[in-house]
Short mmCIF file of C-alpha atoms in Angstrom, two decimals:
data_model
loop_
_atom_site.label_atom_id
_atom_site.label_comp_id
_atom_site.label_asym_id
_atom_site.label_seq_id
_atom_site.Cartn_x
_atom_site.Cartn_y
_atom_site.Cartn_z
CA UNK A 273 66.11 138.26 44.67
CA UNK A 274 67.38 135.01 43.85
CA UNK A 275 69.13 133.16 41.25
CA UNK A 276 68.12 130.09 38.69
CA UNK A 277 69.52 126.78 39.59
CA UNK A 278 71.55 125.20 36.67
CA UNK A 279 69.86 122.10 36.27
CA UNK A 280 72.48 120.50 34.04
CA UNK A 281 75.16 120.99 36.61
CA UNK A 282 72.45 120.40 39.96
CA UNK A 283 74.16 117.70 41.53
CA UNK A 284 70.47 116.82 42.04
CA UNK A 285 69.17 117.03 38.77
CA UNK A 286 68.33 113.69 38.86
CA UNK A 287 66.10 113.56 41.96
CA UNK A 288 64.72 116.77 41.11
CA UNK A 289 64.05 114.49 37.45
CA UNK A 290 62.45 111.67 39.70
CA UNK A 291 60.03 113.53 42.41
CA UNK A 292 58.59 115.90 40.17
CA UNK A 293 56.21 114.31 38.75
CA UNK A 294 55.04 112.55 41.17
CA UNK A 295 51.07 111.86 42.35
CA UNK A 296 51.87 112.03 46.05
CA UNK A 297 55.89 114.07 46.04
CA UNK A 298 55.61 115.41 49.59
CA UNK A 299 56.83 113.65 52.65
CA UNK A 300 56.98 114.87 56.22
CA UNK A 301 59.19 114.02 59.08
CA UNK A 302 57.74 115.24 62.28
CA UNK A 303 60.11 115.41 65.45
CA UNK A 304 60.05 117.16 69.11
CA UNK A 305 62.28 119.81 69.87
CA UNK A 306 63.69 120.71 73.00
CA UNK A 307 61.62 124.47 73.56
CA UNK A 308 62.57 125.44 77.36
CA UNK A 309 64.54 127.83 76.68
CA UNK A 310 62.38 129.67 74.65
CA UNK A 311 59.28 129.21 76.92
CA UNK A 312 61.26 130.70 79.93
CA UNK A 313 61.87 133.53 77.64
CA UNK A 314 58.49 133.99 76.68
CA UNK A 315 57.32 134.21 80.75
CA UNK A 316 59.77 136.60 82.05
CA UNK A 317 59.88 140.64 82.14
CA UNK A 318 60.38 141.22 78.58
CA UNK A 319 57.38 139.11 78.11
CA UNK A 320 58.27 137.64 74.12
CA UNK A 321 55.53 136.12 72.49
CA UNK A 322 56.48 132.24 72.34
CA UNK A 323 54.73 131.65 69.84
CA UNK A 324 56.43 134.33 67.33
CA UNK A 325 59.84 133.25 69.26
CA UNK A 326 59.23 130.02 67.62
CA UNK A 327 58.40 131.31 64.12
CA UNK A 328 61.04 133.57 64.48
CA UNK A 329 63.95 130.66 65.44
CA UNK A 330 61.84 128.18 62.53
CA UNK A 331 62.52 131.26 59.82
CA UNK A 332 65.96 131.57 60.92
CA UNK A 333 66.57 127.86 60.50
CA UNK A 334 65.11 127.79 57.32
CA UNK A 335 67.36 130.41 55.96
CA UNK A 336 70.22 128.66 56.74
CA UNK A 337 69.21 125.37 54.66
CA UNK A 338 69.60 126.24 50.72
CA UNK A 339 66.68 123.36 50.22
CA UNK A 340 64.06 125.14 52.16
CA UNK A 341 64.57 128.27 50.18
CA UNK A 342 64.14 126.45 46.77
CA UNK A 343 60.80 126.65 44.97
CA UNK A 344 59.57 125.33 41.44
CA UNK A 345 59.35 127.64 38.49
CA UNK A 346 57.63 126.28 35.55
CA UNK A 347 60.06 123.30 35.05
CA UNK A 348 63.14 124.70 36.41
CA UNK A 349 64.26 125.89 40.11
CA UNK A 350 64.79 128.82 42.07
CA UNK A 351 66.18 129.58 45.08
CA UNK A 352 65.27 132.57 47.34
CA UNK A 353 68.21 134.86 48.78
CA UNK A 354 65.90 134.64 52.02
CA UNK A 355 62.25 133.58 53.33
CA UNK A 356 59.96 135.27 55.54
CA UNK A 357 57.38 133.16 57.10
CA UNK A 358 53.54 132.74 57.24
CA UNK A 359 51.14 131.65 60.24
CA UNK A 360 47.62 130.96 60.69
CA UNK A 361 45.77 132.63 63.17
CA UNK A 362 42.63 131.69 65.36
CA UNK A 363 40.00 134.31 65.09
CA UNK A 364 37.08 134.75 67.56
CA UNK A 365 34.69 133.09 65.87
CA UNK A 366 36.88 129.81 65.24
CA UNK A 367 37.97 130.48 61.92
CA UNK A 368 41.59 131.17 61.12
CA UNK A 369 43.69 133.99 59.03
CA UNK A 370 46.81 134.46 57.97
CA UNK A 371 49.47 136.33 59.18
CA UNK A 372 52.61 137.09 57.06
CA UNK A 373 56.46 137.96 58.28
CA UNK A 374 59.11 139.27 56.51
CA UNK A 375 62.63 138.05 56.51
CA UNK A 376 64.51 139.59 59.86
CA UNK A 377 67.73 138.50 61.32
CA UNK A 378 66.71 141.22 64.31
CA UNK A 379 63.71 139.43 67.30
CA UNK A 380 63.04 142.41 68.39
CA UNK A 381 62.65 144.07 65.07
CA UNK A 382 60.38 141.04 64.05
CA UNK A 383 58.53 140.50 67.16
CA UNK A 384 57.51 144.32 67.08
CA UNK A 385 56.29 144.02 63.57
CA UNK A 386 54.53 140.38 64.21
CA UNK A 387 52.71 141.74 67.29
CA UNK A 388 50.58 143.90 64.55
CA UNK A 389 50.53 141.41 62.13
CA UNK A 390 48.64 138.83 64.43
CA UNK A 391 46.42 141.19 65.13
CA UNK A 392 45.55 142.52 61.65
CA UNK A 393 45.21 138.99 61.09
CA UNK A 394 42.76 137.95 64.00
CA UNK A 395 40.53 141.05 63.27
CA UNK A 396 40.47 140.28 59.83
CA UNK A 397 37.15 138.16 58.24
CA UNK A 398 38.65 136.98 54.59
CA UNK A 399 41.60 135.15 53.61
CA UNK A 400 42.43 137.39 50.97
CA UNK A 401 45.94 138.57 50.58
CA UNK A 402 48.20 139.67 47.87
CA UNK A 403 51.74 138.30 50.70
CA UNK A 404 49.80 134.81 49.87
CA UNK A 405 51.21 133.82 46.74
CA UNK A 406 54.69 134.77 48.03
CA UNK A 407 55.97 131.95 47.30
CA UNK A 408 59.28 133.32 49.53
CA UNK A 409 57.35 132.69 52.92
CA UNK A 410 57.21 129.43 54.50
CA UNK A 411 53.98 128.60 55.85
CA UNK A 412 52.78 127.76 59.27
CA UNK A 413 50.30 126.60 61.58
CA UNK A 414 50.09 126.07 65.08
CA UNK A 415 47.77 123.35 66.84
CA UNK A 416 48.35 123.74 70.46
CA UNK A 417 45.47 121.70 71.56
CA UNK A 418 47.03 118.29 70.17
CA UNK A 419 50.63 116.67 71.25
CA UNK A 420 50.80 114.70 67.98
CA UNK A 421 52.78 112.32 66.51
CA UNK A 422 52.59 113.04 62.52
CA UNK A 423 50.39 115.70 60.42
CA UNK A 424 49.82 115.93 56.60
CA UNK A 425 48.74 119.25 54.85
CA UNK A 426 46.20 119.90 52.48
CA UNK A 427 48.49 120.90 49.40
CA UNK A 428 48.55 120.70 45.47
CA UNK A 429 50.94 118.84 44.15
CA UNK A 430 53.36 121.17 42.89
CA UNK A 431 53.38 123.24 46.04
CA UNK A 432 56.65 123.32 46.72
CA UNK A 433 56.93 125.76 49.74
CA UNK A 434 57.65 123.92 53.36
CA UNK A 435 55.17 123.60 55.43
CA UNK A 436 55.61 123.52 59.22
CA UNK A 437 53.36 122.12 61.95
CA UNK A 438 54.06 123.42 65.93
CA UNK A 439 51.33 120.89 68.24
CA UNK A 440 50.94 121.19 72.07
CA UNK A 441 53.65 122.38 74.20
CA UNK A 442 54.09 118.99 76.99
CA UNK A 443 56.84 118.90 79.75
CA UNK A 444 59.32 116.10 79.47
CA UNK A 445 62.10 114.86 82.04
CA UNK A 446 62.24 118.32 83.76
CA UNK A 447 61.97 119.89 79.78
CA UNK A 448 59.46 121.34 77.87
CA UNK A 449 58.91 120.32 74.01
CA UNK A 450 57.11 120.88 71.17
CA UNK A 451 56.20 118.23 68.17
CA UNK A 452 56.64 120.21 64.95
CA UNK A 453 56.23 118.59 61.40
CA UNK A 454 58.21 119.58 58.28
CA UNK A 455 56.32 118.68 55.29
CA UNK A 456 58.63 119.22 51.97
CA UNK A 457 58.31 118.06 48.13
CA UNK A 458 60.69 115.65 47.80
CA UNK A 459 61.76 117.07 44.39
CA UNK A 460 63.68 119.89 46.19
CA UNK A 461 64.00 118.27 49.47
CA UNK A 462 65.58 115.43 51.02
CA UNK A 463 65.84 114.05 54.66
CA UNK A 464 69.30 114.88 54.89
CA UNK A 465 67.89 118.74 54.74
CA UNK A 466 64.94 118.40 56.67
CA UNK A 467 67.63 117.01 59.77
CA UNK A 468 69.63 120.10 59.09
CA UNK A 469 66.58 122.04 59.61
CA UNK A 470 66.12 120.88 62.88
CA UNK A 471 69.44 121.10 64.25
CA UNK A 472 69.85 124.46 63.12
CA UNK A 473 66.19 125.35 64.52
CA UNK A 474 67.15 123.13 67.75
CA UNK A 475 70.40 125.59 68.12
CA UNK A 476 68.00 128.84 67.74
CA UNK A 477 65.45 127.08 70.32
CA UNK A 478 68.41 127.36 72.50
CA UNK A 479 69.33 131.17 72.08
CA UNK A 480 66.11 132.71 71.95
CA UNK A 481 65.60 136.46 71.41
CA UNK A 482 69.14 136.65 70.31
CA UNK A 483 69.72 139.39 67.23
#
């Protein structure tokens, strides 16, 4: 569900018209987020998946920022009521598959369904999935081997789905951090929107596993 944005009255009309036809319309911001509480929760008795907890928080943050729910639609703009999240999953043969998670407000349900979905993607042998074309799903990937300071994705010019990349966890000053890259289409998203996403993301990471 969602709605069409009225371009005639939209406050970002001129910005949309300016950036939609750029050869490189995307921009990215990379920042470190404090994952101390999230990491501690993943090592507790509940044994919640650290990756799933990160994905759940990222999905919640994206849903809290309207710009992250906007998509290009045949010359116009569509706003989803809610978005899910997808993530790459490493397979035993060193290739990867895609896992998809529907919008969810309960971490318990998200984690239960997410564990099965991760196992499905890990056991698969193809990339094809009918959910791949659903732009109501954010795209995420995890690079636990690299503490990067910037990142760019392979993207088509018209791709308006935000891309999230999580890097290697590291300790600093008694806390745990993860570098996170957010890459977005500038016709739909501005720097202030990415800033708000990071604020919501950090707030949610500080209270992991909360429904």
